[in-house]
Amino acid sequence: MSPVVIPDSLATELAERRCVVVLGAGASAAASNALGAHPPTWDAFLNGALGLLTRKGDADAAREQIAIRRYLDAAQIIVDGLPPADFSKYVRDCFERPRFEASKIHELVLELDPKIVVTTNYDDLYEALCRQGAAVEGYNVCRYYEEHAVNDLRSDRRLILKAHGCISNPSRIILTREQYFTARRDHPSFYSVLDALMLTNTLLFIGCSMDSDPDVQLLLENSSIAAPSQHPHYAIVEDLWHPAVERVLAKTYNMNFLKFDPGDYRQVQGALEDLLGMVRARRALPS
């Protein structure tokens, strides 16, 4: 496949900071530690927990759900079958103790310098990168259960919204269907902020699963129905879908898919490097 083609309109939205970047698990997939290990994929994360289950039949039932990509249901079986302390230890063993370093994708997003980044990842790779160097005082992090998102939005600080929680508090990460429901019920102000951002900004999804992340699906469907717009959102995605499926997703979510060859994350890096060049050129123009 030829390199990912970046639309001029996307570069303009980012240059003028009308674009919210949404980071998913794929953005962390290229991160590594000193031993060359990478953060687990969702399949690997869930499958790795199966050996911890002791109740008869739980592991087989969860494995069946993983095989058909029903990750919320697999996670529900796992979380219900493990003591909370054991689950928290497993999460930290997967995402914190390996001491992963930020990926090149994280670095390029930081250089794009969006006002707002939303992440569904538990790891703190992007925010740790933002805390380095001269920009350390310019970033606030707001987790879904915290109440300062609106104040942060109205300040001059960059904002990182952790939509599914953080490794810093494994007991409050969102992984199961029940946890999604509870988070939305108990913290409606945070999700109202997300809804508003979806309605009033262009979104660029990087490393997100557009067909299996329920939070992403719900937010995009709500914004598309509530206020249809001629201005699309954008997602850098693997070229995996049948054209009929792609057409429906694009129409449902008002989405322009920027496709790369499956598994070739070098194309993602190349696309972001091209985008960064376009954004810098626009910001250098006289206002």
mmCIF file of C-alpha atoms in Angstrom:
data_model
loop_
_atom_site.group_PDB
_atom_site.id
_atom_site.type_symbol
_atom_site.label_atom_id
_atom_site.label_comp_id
_atom_site.label_asym_id
_atom_site.label_seq_id
_atom_site.Cartn_x
_atom_site.Cartn_y
_atom_site.Cartn_z
ATOM 1 C CA MET A 1 0.000 0.000 0.000
ATOM 2 C CA SER A 2 1.139 3.558 -0.667
ATOM 3 C CA PRO A 3 1.870 5.859 2.310
ATOM 4 C CA VAL A 4 -1.080 7.139 4.329
ATOM 5 C CA VAL A 5 -2.419 10.288 2.693
ATOM 6 C CA ILE A 6 -3.005 13.120 5.169
ATOM 7 C CA PRO A 7 -5.869 15.502 4.274
ATOM 8 C CA ASP A 8 -5.074 19.214 4.359
ATOM 9 C CA SER A 9 -8.190 19.778 6.446
ATOM 10 C CA LEU A 10 -6.852 17.591 9.264
ATOM 11 C CA ALA A 11 -3.535 19.456 9.329
ATOM 12 C CA THR A 12 -5.407 22.755 9.511
ATOM 13 C CA GLU A 13 -7.608 21.586 12.394
ATOM 14 C CA LEU A 14 -4.548 20.483 14.359
ATOM 15 C CA ALA A 15 -2.560 23.613 13.546
ATOM 16 C CA GLU A 16 -5.393 25.767 14.869
ATOM 17 C CA ARG A 17 -5.901 23.458 17.887
ATOM 18 C CA ARG A 18 -9.468 22.547 17.040
ATOM 19 C CA CYS A 19 -8.547 18.856 16.992
ATOM 20 C CA VAL A 20 -8.647 16.482 19.971
ATOM 21 C CA VAL A 21 -6.278 13.504 19.701
ATOM 22 C CA VAL A 22 -7.648 10.196 21.015
ATOM 23 C CA LEU A 23 -5.001 7.588 21.877
ATOM 24 C CA GLY A 24 -5.846 3.878 22.053
ATOM 25 C CA ALA A 25 -3.895 0.724 22.797
ATOM 26 C CA GLY A 26 -2.215 0.746 19.383
ATOM 27 C CA ALA A 27 -0.383 3.951 20.292
ATOM 28 C CA SER A 28 1.391 2.079 23.091
ATOM 29 C CA ALA A 29 1.980 -1.116 21.100
ATOM 30 C CA ALA A 30 5.375 0.113 19.868
ATOM 31 C CA ALA A 31 6.559 1.117 23.339
ATOM 32 C CA SER A 32 9.269 -1.084 24.831
ATOM 33 C CA ASN A 33 11.507 -1.540 27.839
ATOM 34 C CA ALA A 34 15.197 -2.276 28.289
ATOM 35 C CA LEU A 35 14.590 -5.966 27.558
ATOM 36 C CA GLY A 36 12.774 -5.243 24.297
ATOM 37 C CA ALA A 37 9.351 -6.274 25.659
ATOM 38 C CA HIS A 38 6.183 -4.447 24.578
ATOM 39 C CA PRO A 39 2.905 -3.723 26.385
ATOM 40 C CA PRO A 40 0.402 -6.556 25.913
ATOM 41 C CA THR A 41 -2.358 -6.380 23.342
ATOM 42 C CA TRP A 42 -5.898 -6.796 24.636
ATOM 43 C CA ASP A 43 -5.878 -10.452 23.619
ATOM 44 C CA ALA A 44 -2.586 -11.051 25.400
ATOM 45 C CA PHE A 45 -3.649 -9.114 28.505
ATOM 46 C CA LEU A 46 -6.877 -11.081 28.908
ATOM 47 C CA ASN A 47 -5.360 -14.440 27.971
ATOM 48 C CA GLY A 48 -2.554 -13.869 30.453
ATOM 49 C CA ALA A 49 -5.065 -13.574 33.277
ATOM 50 C CA LEU A 50 -6.717 -16.914 32.534
ATOM 51 C CA GLY A 51 -4.048 -18.855 34.417
ATOM 52 C CA LEU A 52 -4.947 -16.960 37.589
ATOM 53 C CA LEU A 53 -8.547 -18.178 37.587
ATOM 54 C CA THR A 54 -9.293 -21.048 39.944
ATOM 55 C CA ARG A 55 -13.053 -21.489 39.656
ATOM 56 C CA LYS A 56 -13.964 -24.402 37.409
ATOM 57 C CA GLY A 57 -15.024 -23.390 33.910
ATOM 58 C CA ASP A 58 -14.115 -19.683 34.207
ATOM 59 C CA ALA A 59 -10.968 -19.878 32.094
ATOM 60 C CA ASP A 60 -12.673 -21.805 29.296
ATOM 61 C CA ALA A 61 -15.652 -19.440 29.281
ATOM 62 C CA ALA A 62 -13.423 -16.354 29.163
ATOM 63 C CA ARG A 63 -11.268 -17.892 26.424
ATOM 64 C CA GLU A 64 -14.380 -18.432 24.286
ATOM 65 C CA GLN A 65 -15.328 -14.753 24.653
ATOM 66 C CA ILE A 66 -11.817 -13.600 23.752
ATOM 67 C CA ALA A 67 -11.872 -15.736 20.614
ATOM 68 C CA ILE A 68 -14.935 -13.866 19.304
ATOM 69 C CA ARG A 69 -13.615 -10.450 20.459
ATOM 70 C CA ARG A 70 -16.212 -10.024 23.197
ATOM 71 C CA TYR A 71 -13.592 -8.470 25.419
ATOM 72 C CA LEU A 72 -15.982 -6.857 27.897
ATOM 73 C CA ASP A 73 -17.607 -10.182 28.655
ATOM 74 C CA ALA A 74 -14.266 -11.992 28.923
ATOM 75 C CA ALA A 75 -13.041 -9.276 31.289
ATOM 76 C CA GLN A 76 -16.193 -9.602 33.394
ATOM 77 C CA ILE A 77 -15.550 -13.311 33.909
ATOM 78 C CA ILE A 78 -11.922 -12.611 34.828
ATOM 79 C CA VAL A 79 -12.632 -9.747 37.225
ATOM 80 C CA ASP A 80 -15.443 -11.648 38.953
ATOM 81 C CA GLY A 81 -13.180 -14.690 39.319
ATOM 82 C CA LEU A 82 -10.187 -12.932 40.886
ATOM 83 C CA PRO A 83 -9.710 -11.317 44.308
ATOM 84 C CA PRO A 84 -9.308 -7.539 43.790
ATOM 85 C CA ALA A 85 -5.746 -7.567 45.150
ATOM 86 C CA ASP A 86 -4.734 -10.297 42.698
ATOM 87 C CA PHE A 87 -6.251 -8.418 39.777
ATOM 88 C CA SER A 88 -4.526 -5.158 40.758
ATOM 89 C CA LYS A 89 -1.191 -6.967 40.998
ATOM 90 C CA TYR A 90 -1.721 -8.510 37.559
ATOM 91 C CA VAL A 91 -2.492 -5.114 35.993
ATOM 92 C CA ARG A 92 0.648 -3.609 37.516
ATOM 93 C CA ASP A 93 2.719 -6.586 36.396
ATOM 94 C CA CYS A 94 1.503 -6.006 32.828
ATOM 95 C CA PHE A 95 1.721 -2.221 32.522
ATOM 96 C CA GLU A 96 3.827 -0.733 35.317
ATOM 97 C CA ARG A 97 6.594 -3.059 36.499
ATOM 98 C CA PRO A 98 8.089 -3.687 33.024
ATOM 99 C CA ARG A 99 9.018 0.039 32.942
ATOM 100 C CA PHE A 100 8.070 0.696 29.347
ATOM 101 C CA GLU A 101 9.291 3.850 27.644
ATOM 102 C CA ALA A 102 7.091 6.016 25.422
ATOM 103 C CA SER A 103 6.897 5.088 21.748
ATOM 104 C CA LYS A 104 7.766 7.260 18.762
ATOM 105 C CA ILE A 105 4.027 7.675 18.223
ATOM 106 C CA HIS A 106 3.723 9.249 21.681
ATOM 107 C CA GLU A 107 6.629 11.571 20.883
ATOM 108 C CA LEU A 108 5.063 12.702 17.610
ATOM 109 C CA VAL A 109 1.713 13.415 19.293
ATOM 110 C CA LEU A 110 3.523 15.517 21.890
ATOM 111 C CA GLU A 111 5.223 17.460 19.085
ATOM 112 C CA LEU A 112 1.848 18.036 17.408
ATOM 113 C CA ASP A 113 0.974 19.850 20.652
ATOM 114 C CA PRO A 114 -2.816 19.445 20.757
ATOM 115 C CA LYS A 115 -4.646 21.291 23.508
ATOM 116 C CA ILE A 116 -6.469 18.089 24.545
ATOM 117 C CA VAL A 117 -5.548 14.417 24.403
ATOM 118 C CA VAL A 118 -8.043 11.738 25.403
ATOM 119 C CA THR A 119 -6.628 8.300 26.128
ATOM 120 C CA THR A 120 -8.348 5.005 26.828
ATOM 121 C CA ASN A 121 -5.039 3.449 27.922
ATOM 122 C CA TYR A 122 -4.222 2.502 31.508
ATOM 123 C CA ASP A 123 -0.506 3.111 31.103
ATOM 124 C CA ASP A 124 0.975 6.526 31.867
ATOM 125 C CA LEU A 125 3.464 6.575 28.995
ATOM 126 C CA TYR A 126 2.132 9.686 27.288
ATOM 127 C CA GLU A 127 1.667 11.749 30.430
ATOM 128 C CA ALA A 128 5.128 10.710 31.708
ATOM 129 C CA LEU A 129 6.574 11.976 28.426
ATOM 130 C CA CYS A 130 4.679 15.255 28.829
ATOM 131 C CA ARG A 131 6.120 15.706 32.320
ATOM 132 C CA GLN A 132 9.666 15.844 30.961
ATOM 133 C CA GLY A 133 11.541 18.959 29.917
ATOM 134 C CA ALA A 134 10.327 22.535 29.631
ATOM 135 C CA ALA A 135 6.655 21.575 29.208
ATOM 136 C CA VAL A 136 6.397 19.851 32.590
ATOM 137 C CA GLU A 137 4.273 22.620 34.131
ATOM 138 C CA GLY A 138 1.987 22.905 31.124
ATOM 139 C CA TYR A 139 -0.016 19.671 31.458
ATOM 140 C CA ASN A 140 -2.882 18.553 33.675
ATOM 141 C CA VAL A 141 -4.140 14.967 33.864
ATOM 142 C CA CYS A 142 -7.780 14.271 34.708
ATOM 143 C CA ARG A 143 -9.030 10.726 35.306
ATOM 144 C CA TYR A 144 -12.690 9.915 34.756
ATOM 145 C CA TYR A 145 -13.399 9.889 38.525
ATOM 146 C CA GLU A 146 -11.868 13.342 39.137
ATOM 147 C CA GLU A 147 -13.824 16.571 39.000
ATOM 148 C CA HIS A 148 -11.502 19.194 37.538
ATOM 149 C CA ALA A 149 -11.879 18.593 33.780
ATOM 150 C CA VAL A 150 -14.024 21.690 33.162
ATOM 151 C CA ASN A 151 -11.627 23.952 35.075
ATOM 152 C CA ASP A 152 -8.723 22.492 33.117
ATOM 153 C CA LEU A 153 -10.490 23.061 29.808
ATOM 154 C CA ARG A 154 -10.973 26.724 30.659
ATOM 155 C CA SER A 155 -7.321 27.212 31.573
ATOM 156 C CA ASP A 156 -4.318 27.692 29.305
ATOM 157 C CA ARG A 157 -2.876 24.294 30.257
ATOM 158 C CA ARG A 158 -2.786 21.243 28.011
ATOM 159 C CA LEU A 159 -5.141 18.521 29.208
ATOM 160 C CA ILE A 160 -4.889 14.723 29.199
ATOM 161 C CA LEU A 161 -8.206 12.970 29.897
ATOM 162 C CA LYS A 162 -7.937 9.362 31.106
ATOM 163 C CA ALA A 163 -11.289 7.912 30.026
ATOM 164 C CA HIS A 164 -10.697 4.401 31.415
ATOM 165 C CA GLY A 165 -8.644 5.179 34.505
ATOM 166 C CA CYS A 166 -4.942 4.742 35.158
ATOM 167 C CA ILE A 167 -2.371 2.243 36.334
ATOM 168 C CA SER A 168 -1.815 4.543 39.327
ATOM 169 C CA ASN A 169 -5.092 3.180 40.745
ATOM 170 C CA PRO A 170 -5.797 -0.293 39.309
ATOM 171 C CA SER A 171 -8.931 -0.705 41.422
ATOM 172 C CA ARG A 172 -10.625 2.038 39.372
ATOM 173 C CA ILE A 173 -9.719 1.070 35.826
ATOM 174 C CA ILE A 174 -12.616 0.370 33.467
ATOM 175 C CA LEU A 175 -12.460 -3.038 31.852
ATOM 176 C CA THR A 176 -15.853 -4.758 32.150
ATOM 177 C CA ARG A 177 -19.389 -4.002 31.028
ATOM 178 C CA GLU A 178 -20.405 -3.404 34.640
ATOM 179 C CA GLN A 179 -17.530 -0.974 35.182
ATOM 180 C CA TYR A 180 -18.509 1.015 32.064
ATOM 181 C CA PHE A 181 -22.042 1.376 33.367
ATOM 182 C CA THR A 182 -20.934 2.306 36.892
ATOM 183 C CA ALA A 183 -18.467 4.919 35.657
ATOM 184 C CA ARG A 184 -21.064 6.639 33.490
ATOM 185 C CA ARG A 185 -23.647 6.539 36.274
ATOM 186 C CA ASP A 186 -21.361 7.818 39.026
ATOM 187 C CA HIS A 187 -19.298 10.359 37.062
ATOM 188 C CA PRO A 188 -21.676 11.947 34.541
ATOM 189 C CA SER A 189 -19.839 15.285 34.470
ATOM 190 C CA PHE A 190 -16.696 13.717 33.029
ATOM 191 C CA TYR A 191 -18.622 11.970 30.268
ATOM 192 C CA SER A 192 -20.595 15.136 29.573
ATOM 193 C CA VAL A 193 -17.239 16.810 28.928
ATOM 194 C CA LEU A 194 -16.314 14.025 26.501
ATOM 195 C CA ASP A 195 -19.670 14.368 24.747
ATOM 196 C CA ALA A 196 -19.142 18.126 24.401
ATOM 197 C CA LEU A 197 -15.641 17.662 22.996
ATOM 198 C CA MET A 198 -16.966 15.216 20.417
ATOM 199 C CA LEU A 199 -19.611 17.712 19.334
ATOM 200 C CA THR A 200 -17.395 20.784 19.101
ATOM 201 C CA ASN A 201 -14.029 19.474 17.910
ATOM 202 C CA THR A 202 -12.507 17.417 15.159
ATOM 203 C CA LEU A 203 -11.169 14.128 16.522
ATOM 204 C CA LEU A 204 -8.081 12.217 15.408
ATOM 205 C CA PHE A 205 -8.049 8.596 16.615
ATOM 206 C CA ILE A 206 -4.645 6.913 16.817
ATOM 207 C CA GLY A 207 -4.359 3.273 17.833
ATOM 208 C CA CYS A 208 -8.058 2.929 18.658
ATOM 209 C CA SER A 209 -10.270 -0.040 17.920
ATOM 210 C CA MET A 210 -13.211 1.598 16.168
ATOM 211 C CA ASP A 211 -15.296 -1.578 16.133
ATOM 212 C CA SER A 212 -14.730 -2.989 19.625
ATOM 213 C CA ASP A 213 -14.274 -0.100 22.097
ATOM 214 C CA PRO A 214 -17.763 0.617 23.504
ATOM 215 C CA ASP A 215 -16.789 4.044 24.854
ATOM 216 C CA VAL A 216 -15.573 5.201 21.441
ATOM 217 C CA GLN A 217 -18.638 3.773 19.713
ATOM 218 C CA LEU A 218 -21.124 5.359 22.114
ATOM 219 C CA LEU A 219 -19.528 8.795 22.062
ATOM 220 C CA LEU A 220 -19.277 8.893 18.280
ATOM 221 C CA GLU A 221 -22.838 7.648 17.764
ATOM 222 C CA ASN A 222 -24.184 10.241 20.215
ATOM 223 C CA SER A 223 -22.362 13.135 18.556
ATOM 224 C CA SER A 224 -23.289 12.018 15.039
ATOM 225 C CA ILE A 225 -26.981 11.783 15.938
ATOM 226 C CA ALA A 226 -27.153 14.899 18.148
ATOM 227 C CA ALA A 227 -25.470 17.295 15.736
ATOM 228 C CA PRO A 228 -24.646 16.009 12.243
ATOM 229 C CA SER A 229 -21.704 17.842 10.700
ATOM 230 C CA GLN A 230 -20.116 18.130 7.284
ATOM 231 C CA HIS A 231 -16.699 18.128 8.981
ATOM 232 C CA PRO A 232 -15.504 14.548 9.540
ATOM 233 C CA HIS A 233 -13.445 13.011 12.282
ATOM 234 C CA TYR A 234 -10.321 11.048 11.332
ATOM 235 C CA ALA A 235 -8.902 7.691 12.381
ATOM 236 C CA ILE A 236 -5.602 6.071 11.453
ATOM 237 C CA VAL A 237 -6.595 2.409 11.214
ATOM 238 C CA GLU A 238 -5.434 -0.913 9.839
ATOM 239 C CA ASP A 239 -6.925 -1.803 6.462
ATOM 240 C CA LEU A 240 -8.924 -4.796 7.716
ATOM 241 C CA TRP A 241 -12.599 -4.197 6.964
ATOM 242 C CA HIS A 242 -14.744 -5.292 4.075
ATOM 243 C CA PRO A 243 -15.719 -2.198 2.046
ATOM 244 C CA ALA A 244 -19.364 -2.583 3.114
ATOM 245 C CA VAL A 245 -18.400 -2.563 6.802
ATOM 246 C CA GLU A 246 -16.057 0.386 6.290
ATOM 247 C CA ARG A 247 -18.788 2.345 4.498
ATOM 248 C CA VAL A 248 -21.276 1.853 7.348
ATOM 249 C CA LEU A 249 -18.747 2.748 10.043
ATOM 250 C CA ALA A 250 -17.697 5.865 8.130
ATOM 251 C CA LYS A 251 -21.314 6.947 7.744
ATOM 252 C CA THR A 252 -22.345 6.097 11.313
ATOM 253 C CA TYR A 253 -19.400 7.861 12.932
ATOM 254 C CA ASN A 254 -18.869 10.647 10.355
ATOM 255 C CA MET A 255 -15.355 9.300 9.961
ATOM 256 C CA ASN A 256 -12.585 9.572 7.392
ATOM 257 C CA PHE A 257 -10.421 6.444 7.719
ATOM 258 C CA LEU A 258 -6.712 6.871 6.977
ATOM 259 C CA LYS A 259 -5.670 3.277 6.321
ATOM 260 C CA PHE A 260 -2.346 1.497 6.697
ATOM 261 C CA ASP A 261 -1.230 -2.079 6.021
ATOM 262 C CA PRO A 262 -2.182 -4.444 8.883
ATOM 263 C CA GLY A 263 0.571 -4.624 11.477
ATOM 264 C CA ASP A 264 2.839 -2.097 9.739
ATOM 265 C CA TYR A 265 3.067 0.577 12.426
ATOM 266 C CA ARG A 266 5.962 2.191 10.554
ATOM 267 C CA GLN A 267 3.284 3.601 8.254
ATOM 268 C CA VAL A 268 1.564 5.146 11.273
ATOM 269 C CA GLN A 269 4.804 6.786 12.314
ATOM 270 C CA GLY A 270 5.370 8.008 8.766
ATOM 271 C CA ALA A 271 1.845 9.425 8.592
ATOM 272 C CA LEU A 272 2.321 11.318 11.856
ATOM 273 C CA GLU A 273 5.689 12.655 10.699
ATOM 274 C CA ASP A 274 4.048 13.948 7.506
ATOM 275 C CA LEU A 275 1.221 15.430 9.545
ATOM 276 C CA LEU A 276 3.675 17.136 11.910
ATOM 277 C CA GLY A 277 5.458 18.743 8.985
ATOM 278 C CA MET A 278 2.167 20.064 7.604
ATOM 279 C CA VAL A 279 1.080 21.385 11.013
ATOM 280 C CA ARG A 280 4.372 23.153 11.638
ATOM 281 C CA ALA A 281 4.226 24.794 8.216
ATOM 282 C CA ARG A 282 0.748 26.148 8.943
ATOM 283 C CA ARG A 283 1.662 27.424 12.398
ATOM 284 C CA ALA A 284 4.651 29.224 10.926
ATOM 285 C CA LEU A 285 2.429 31.314 8.652
ATOM 286 C CA PRO A 286 1.681 34.902 9.756
ATOM 287 C CA SER A 287 -1.612 35.127 11.627
#
